[in-house]
Tab-separated table of C-alpha atoms in Angstrom:
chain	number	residue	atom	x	y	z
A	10	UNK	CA	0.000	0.000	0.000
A	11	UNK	CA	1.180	3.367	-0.638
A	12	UNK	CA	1.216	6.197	2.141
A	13	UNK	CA	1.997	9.737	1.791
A	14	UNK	CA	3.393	11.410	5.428
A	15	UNK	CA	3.434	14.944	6.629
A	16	UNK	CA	5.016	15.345	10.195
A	17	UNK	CA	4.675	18.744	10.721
A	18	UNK	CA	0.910	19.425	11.417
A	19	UNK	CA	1.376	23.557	11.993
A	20	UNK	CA	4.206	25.754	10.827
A	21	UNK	CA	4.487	29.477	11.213
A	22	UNK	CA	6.488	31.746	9.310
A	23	UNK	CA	6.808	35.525	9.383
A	24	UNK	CA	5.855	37.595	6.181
A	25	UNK	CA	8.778	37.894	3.556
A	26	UNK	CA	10.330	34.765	5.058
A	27	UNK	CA	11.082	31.163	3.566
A	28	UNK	CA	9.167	28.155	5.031
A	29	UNK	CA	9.746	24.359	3.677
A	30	UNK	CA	6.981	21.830	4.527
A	31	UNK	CA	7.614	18.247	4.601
A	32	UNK	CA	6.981	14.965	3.006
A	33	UNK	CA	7.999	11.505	2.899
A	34	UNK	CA	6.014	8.708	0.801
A	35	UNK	CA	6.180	4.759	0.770
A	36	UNK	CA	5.486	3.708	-2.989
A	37	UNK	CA	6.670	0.395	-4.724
A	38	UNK	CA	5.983	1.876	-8.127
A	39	UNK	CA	8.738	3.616	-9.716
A	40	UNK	CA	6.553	5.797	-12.029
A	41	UNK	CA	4.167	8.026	-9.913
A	42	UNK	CA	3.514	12.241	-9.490
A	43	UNK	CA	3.925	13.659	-7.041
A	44	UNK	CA	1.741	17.262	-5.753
A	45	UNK	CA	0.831	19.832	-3.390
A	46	UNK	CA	-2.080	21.532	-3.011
A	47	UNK	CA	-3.130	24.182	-0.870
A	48	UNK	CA	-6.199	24.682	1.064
A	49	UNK	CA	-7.035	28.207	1.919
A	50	UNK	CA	-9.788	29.166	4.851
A	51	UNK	CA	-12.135	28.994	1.513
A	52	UNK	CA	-12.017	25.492	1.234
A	53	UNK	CA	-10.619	25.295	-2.381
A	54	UNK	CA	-8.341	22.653	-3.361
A	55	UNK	CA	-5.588	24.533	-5.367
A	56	UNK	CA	-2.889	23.028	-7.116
A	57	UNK	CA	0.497	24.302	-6.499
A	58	UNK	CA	3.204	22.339	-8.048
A	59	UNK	CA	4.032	19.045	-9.404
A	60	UNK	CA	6.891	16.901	-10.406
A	61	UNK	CA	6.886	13.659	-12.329
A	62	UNK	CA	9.475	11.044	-10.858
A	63	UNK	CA	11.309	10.177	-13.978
A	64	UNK	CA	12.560	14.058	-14.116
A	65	UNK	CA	15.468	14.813	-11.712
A	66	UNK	CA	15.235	18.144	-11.945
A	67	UNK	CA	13.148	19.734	-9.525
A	68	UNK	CA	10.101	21.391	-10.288
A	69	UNK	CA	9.527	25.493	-9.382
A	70	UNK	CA	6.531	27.713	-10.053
A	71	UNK	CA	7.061	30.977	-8.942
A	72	UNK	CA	7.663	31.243	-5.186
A	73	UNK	CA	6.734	27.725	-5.187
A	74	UNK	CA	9.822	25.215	-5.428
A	75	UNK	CA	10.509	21.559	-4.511
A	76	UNK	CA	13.141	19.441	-3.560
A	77	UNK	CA	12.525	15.841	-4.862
A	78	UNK	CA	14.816	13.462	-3.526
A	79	UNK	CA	13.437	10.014	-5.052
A	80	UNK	CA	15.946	7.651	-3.095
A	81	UNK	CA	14.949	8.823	0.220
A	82	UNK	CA	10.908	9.108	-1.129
A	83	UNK	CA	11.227	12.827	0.081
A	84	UNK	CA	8.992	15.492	-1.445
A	85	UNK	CA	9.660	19.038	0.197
A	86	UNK	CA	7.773	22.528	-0.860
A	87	UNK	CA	9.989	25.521	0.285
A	88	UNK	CA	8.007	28.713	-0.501
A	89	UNK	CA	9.930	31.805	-0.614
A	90	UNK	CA	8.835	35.297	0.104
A	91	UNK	CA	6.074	34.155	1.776
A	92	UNK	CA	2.986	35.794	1.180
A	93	UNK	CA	-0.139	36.659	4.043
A	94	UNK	CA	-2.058	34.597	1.409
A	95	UNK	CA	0.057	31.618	1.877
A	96	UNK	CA	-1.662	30.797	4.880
A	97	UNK	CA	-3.268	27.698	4.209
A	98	UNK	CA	-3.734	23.851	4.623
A	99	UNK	CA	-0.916	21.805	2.485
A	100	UNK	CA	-1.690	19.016	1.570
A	101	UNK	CA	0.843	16.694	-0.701
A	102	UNK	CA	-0.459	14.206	-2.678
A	103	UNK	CA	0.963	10.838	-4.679
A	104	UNK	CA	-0.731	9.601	-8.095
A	105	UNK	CA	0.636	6.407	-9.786
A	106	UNK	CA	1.185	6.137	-13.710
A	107	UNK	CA	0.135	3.122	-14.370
A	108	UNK	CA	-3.688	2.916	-13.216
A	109	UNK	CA	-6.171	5.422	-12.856
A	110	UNK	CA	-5.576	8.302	-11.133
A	111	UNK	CA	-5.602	7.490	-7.624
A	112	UNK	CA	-4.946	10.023	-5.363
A	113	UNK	CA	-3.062	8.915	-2.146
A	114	UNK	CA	-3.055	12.293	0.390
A	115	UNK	CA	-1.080	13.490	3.667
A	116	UNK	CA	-2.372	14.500	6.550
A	117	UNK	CA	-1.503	18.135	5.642
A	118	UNK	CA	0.382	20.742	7.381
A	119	UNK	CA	-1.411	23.896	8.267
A	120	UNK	CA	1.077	27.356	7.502
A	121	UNK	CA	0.704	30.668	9.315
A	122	UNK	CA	2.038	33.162	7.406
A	123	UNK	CA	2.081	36.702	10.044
A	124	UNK	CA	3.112	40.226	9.534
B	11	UNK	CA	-13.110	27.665	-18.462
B	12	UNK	CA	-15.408	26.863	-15.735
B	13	UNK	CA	-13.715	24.885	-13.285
B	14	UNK	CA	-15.429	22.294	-11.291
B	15	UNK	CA	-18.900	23.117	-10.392
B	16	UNK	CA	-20.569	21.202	-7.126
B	17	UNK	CA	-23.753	22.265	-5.365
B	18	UNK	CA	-25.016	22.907	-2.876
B	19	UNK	CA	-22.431	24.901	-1.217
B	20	UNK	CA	-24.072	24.497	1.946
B	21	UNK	CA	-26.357	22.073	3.492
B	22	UNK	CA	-28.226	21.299	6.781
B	23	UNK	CA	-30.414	18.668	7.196
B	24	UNK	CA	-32.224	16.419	9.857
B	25	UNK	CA	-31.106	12.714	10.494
B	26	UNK	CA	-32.721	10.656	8.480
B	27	UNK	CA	-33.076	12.723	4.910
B	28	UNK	CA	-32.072	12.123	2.026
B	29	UNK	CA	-28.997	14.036	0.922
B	30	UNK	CA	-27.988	14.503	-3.102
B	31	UNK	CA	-24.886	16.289	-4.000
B	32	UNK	CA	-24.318	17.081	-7.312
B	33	UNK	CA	-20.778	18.276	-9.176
B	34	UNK	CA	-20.443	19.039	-13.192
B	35	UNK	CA	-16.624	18.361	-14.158
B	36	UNK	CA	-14.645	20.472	-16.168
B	37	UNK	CA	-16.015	19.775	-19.975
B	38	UNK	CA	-13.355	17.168	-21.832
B	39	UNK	CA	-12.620	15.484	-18.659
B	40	UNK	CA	-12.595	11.729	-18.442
B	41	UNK	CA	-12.462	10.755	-14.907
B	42	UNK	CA	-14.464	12.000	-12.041
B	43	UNK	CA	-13.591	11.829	-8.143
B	44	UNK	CA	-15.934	12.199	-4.865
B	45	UNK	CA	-14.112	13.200	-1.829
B	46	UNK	CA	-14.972	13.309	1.982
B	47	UNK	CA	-12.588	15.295	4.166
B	48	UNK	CA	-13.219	15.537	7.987
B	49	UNK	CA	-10.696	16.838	10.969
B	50	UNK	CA	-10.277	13.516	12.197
B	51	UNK	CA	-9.505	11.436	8.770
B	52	UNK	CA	-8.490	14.081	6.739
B	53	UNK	CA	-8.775	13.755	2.706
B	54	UNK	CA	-11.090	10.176	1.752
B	55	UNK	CA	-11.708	9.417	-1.937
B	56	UNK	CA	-15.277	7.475	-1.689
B	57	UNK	CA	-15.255	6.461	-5.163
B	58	UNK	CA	-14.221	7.554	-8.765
B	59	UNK	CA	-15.267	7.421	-12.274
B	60	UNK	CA	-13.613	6.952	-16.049
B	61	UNK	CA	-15.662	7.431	-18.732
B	62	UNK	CA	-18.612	7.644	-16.555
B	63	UNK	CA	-18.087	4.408	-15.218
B	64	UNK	CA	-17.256	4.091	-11.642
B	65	UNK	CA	-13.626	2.279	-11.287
B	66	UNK	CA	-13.496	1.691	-7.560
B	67	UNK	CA	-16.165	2.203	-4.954
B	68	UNK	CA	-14.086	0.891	-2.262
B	69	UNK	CA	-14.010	3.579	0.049
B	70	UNK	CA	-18.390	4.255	-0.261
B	71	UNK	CA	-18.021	3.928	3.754
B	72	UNK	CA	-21.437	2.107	3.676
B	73	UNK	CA	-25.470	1.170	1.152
B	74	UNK	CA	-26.732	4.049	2.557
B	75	UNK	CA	-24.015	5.744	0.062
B	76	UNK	CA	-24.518	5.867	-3.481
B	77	UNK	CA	-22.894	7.397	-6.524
B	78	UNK	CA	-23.955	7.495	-10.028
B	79	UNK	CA	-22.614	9.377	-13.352
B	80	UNK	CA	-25.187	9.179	-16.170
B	81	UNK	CA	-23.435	11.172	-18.635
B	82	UNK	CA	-20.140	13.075	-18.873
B	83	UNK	CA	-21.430	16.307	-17.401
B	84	UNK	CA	-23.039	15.428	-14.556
B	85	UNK	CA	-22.808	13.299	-11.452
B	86	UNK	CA	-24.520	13.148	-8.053
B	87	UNK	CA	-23.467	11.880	-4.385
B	88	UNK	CA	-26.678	10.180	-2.629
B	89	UNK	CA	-26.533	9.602	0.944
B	90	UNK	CA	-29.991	7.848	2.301
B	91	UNK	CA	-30.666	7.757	5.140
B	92	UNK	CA	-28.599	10.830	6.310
B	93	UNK	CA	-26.819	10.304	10.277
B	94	UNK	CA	-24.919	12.747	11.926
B	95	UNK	CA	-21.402	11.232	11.519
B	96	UNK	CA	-21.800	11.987	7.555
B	97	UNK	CA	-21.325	15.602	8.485
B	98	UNK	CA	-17.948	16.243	5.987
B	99	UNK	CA	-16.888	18.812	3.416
B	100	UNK	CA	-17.457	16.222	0.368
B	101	UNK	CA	-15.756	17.683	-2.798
B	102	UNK	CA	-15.634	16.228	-6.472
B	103	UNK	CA	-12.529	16.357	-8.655
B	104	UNK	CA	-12.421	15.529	-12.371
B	105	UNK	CA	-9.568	15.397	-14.381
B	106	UNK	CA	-8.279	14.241	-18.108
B	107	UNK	CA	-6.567	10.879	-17.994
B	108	UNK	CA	-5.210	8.791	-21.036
B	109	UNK	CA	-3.614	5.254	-20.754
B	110	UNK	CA	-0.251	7.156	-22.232
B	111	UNK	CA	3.233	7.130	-20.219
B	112	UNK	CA	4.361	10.140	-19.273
B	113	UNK	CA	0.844	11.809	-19.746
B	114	UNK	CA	-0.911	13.228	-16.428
B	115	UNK	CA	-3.512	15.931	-15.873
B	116	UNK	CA	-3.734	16.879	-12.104
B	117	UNK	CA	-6.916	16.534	-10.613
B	118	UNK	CA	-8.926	19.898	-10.519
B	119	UNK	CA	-10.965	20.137	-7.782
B	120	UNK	CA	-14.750	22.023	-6.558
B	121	UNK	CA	-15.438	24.368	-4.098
B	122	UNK	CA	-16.720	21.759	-1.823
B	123	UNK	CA	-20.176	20.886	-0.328
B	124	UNK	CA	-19.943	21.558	3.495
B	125	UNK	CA	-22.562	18.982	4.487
B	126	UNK	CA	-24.410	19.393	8.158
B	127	UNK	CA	-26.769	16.162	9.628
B	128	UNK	CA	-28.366	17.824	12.619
């Protein structure tokens, strides 16, 4: 079975700052995705990044960035400049290749971004 | 393009009702997800469709859940009879999937139904 972990349940970070959220994930597959998404006090499920596993090079979008590290099954978001409107629920995510997409999520980790 | 489109946004009900939750997916999409999140389990994907037909129902927590998908634009969440411990946000996700390596579409999800059983 495949698990996606996020130890750190709350993080807080002060505006301007650089925050990196964690995750680990157990997988037997060797093709998957990998995600975050964030979960503002609205309830939306946003997408913020992704990275395929057969690409070494790590994904970035914007302030977003990630640091893939397939070995160790590590999947880190490090958000730079971070914003008041970063403060959200993050949730990261695993989807397999082969099959449909199955979702596997973490636990999430809830960011504080303050003045 | 209009993402995915769920309603209601909001509903309270009594024990016992019956509760339909409906979600359009984004037009082209293939596959089609129902979601339950809650503080104490966090994220649960009830069941999901491709093509309109539903793949895996495994985690439909009990009968008194149904889901159906009659045509690619529209699907509904049926919970009869309604209890209390179905209180959730439920959201449905659809996304494009094709049976071609290296070819993903994230999922794109709805605002969410935030489902009350009083």
């Amino acid at each position: 079975a495949q698990t996606v972990t996020q130890s750190q349940p709350e993080m807080s970070v002060q505006e301007a700052e650089t925050v990196t959220l964690s995750c680990t994930y157990d997988t037997s597959e060797s093709n998957y995705y990998l995600f975050w998404y964030k979960q503002p006090p609205s309830r939306q499920m946003i997408l913020v990044i992704r990275q395929e596993a057969y690409k070494q090079q790590n994904a970035t979008e914007n302030r977003f960035s990630v640091n893939f590290q397939k070995a160790a099954k590590s999947f880190s978001l490090k958000i730079s400049d971070s914003q008041l409107g970063d403060t959200a629920m993050y949730f990261c995510a695993l989807v397999y290749v082969r099959g449909f997409q199955k979702l596997v999520f973490g636990t999430g980790t809830r960011l504080l971004v303050s003045p | 393009d209009a993402g995915v489109i769920q309603s209601p946004r909001h509903e309270v009900t009594e024990m016992g009702q019956e509760v339909t939750l409906r979600c359009k997916p984004i037009s082209g999409h293939n596959s089609l997800f129902w979601y339950r999140q809650t503080m104490m389990r966090g994220l649960e994907l009830l069941i999901y469709f491709n093509n309109n037909v539903p793949i895996d129902d495994s985690g439909m927590p009990e009968d008194r859940f149904s889901a159906k998908m009659p045509n690619a634009s529209f699907s509904t969440l049926k919970i009869q009879p309604s209890e209390p411990r179905d209180s959730a946000v439920y959201f449905c996700a659809s996304s494009l999937y094709r049976r071609t390596p290296g070819f993903e579409q994230p999922q794109h999800f709805g605002d969410g139904t935030r489902l009350s059983i009083l």
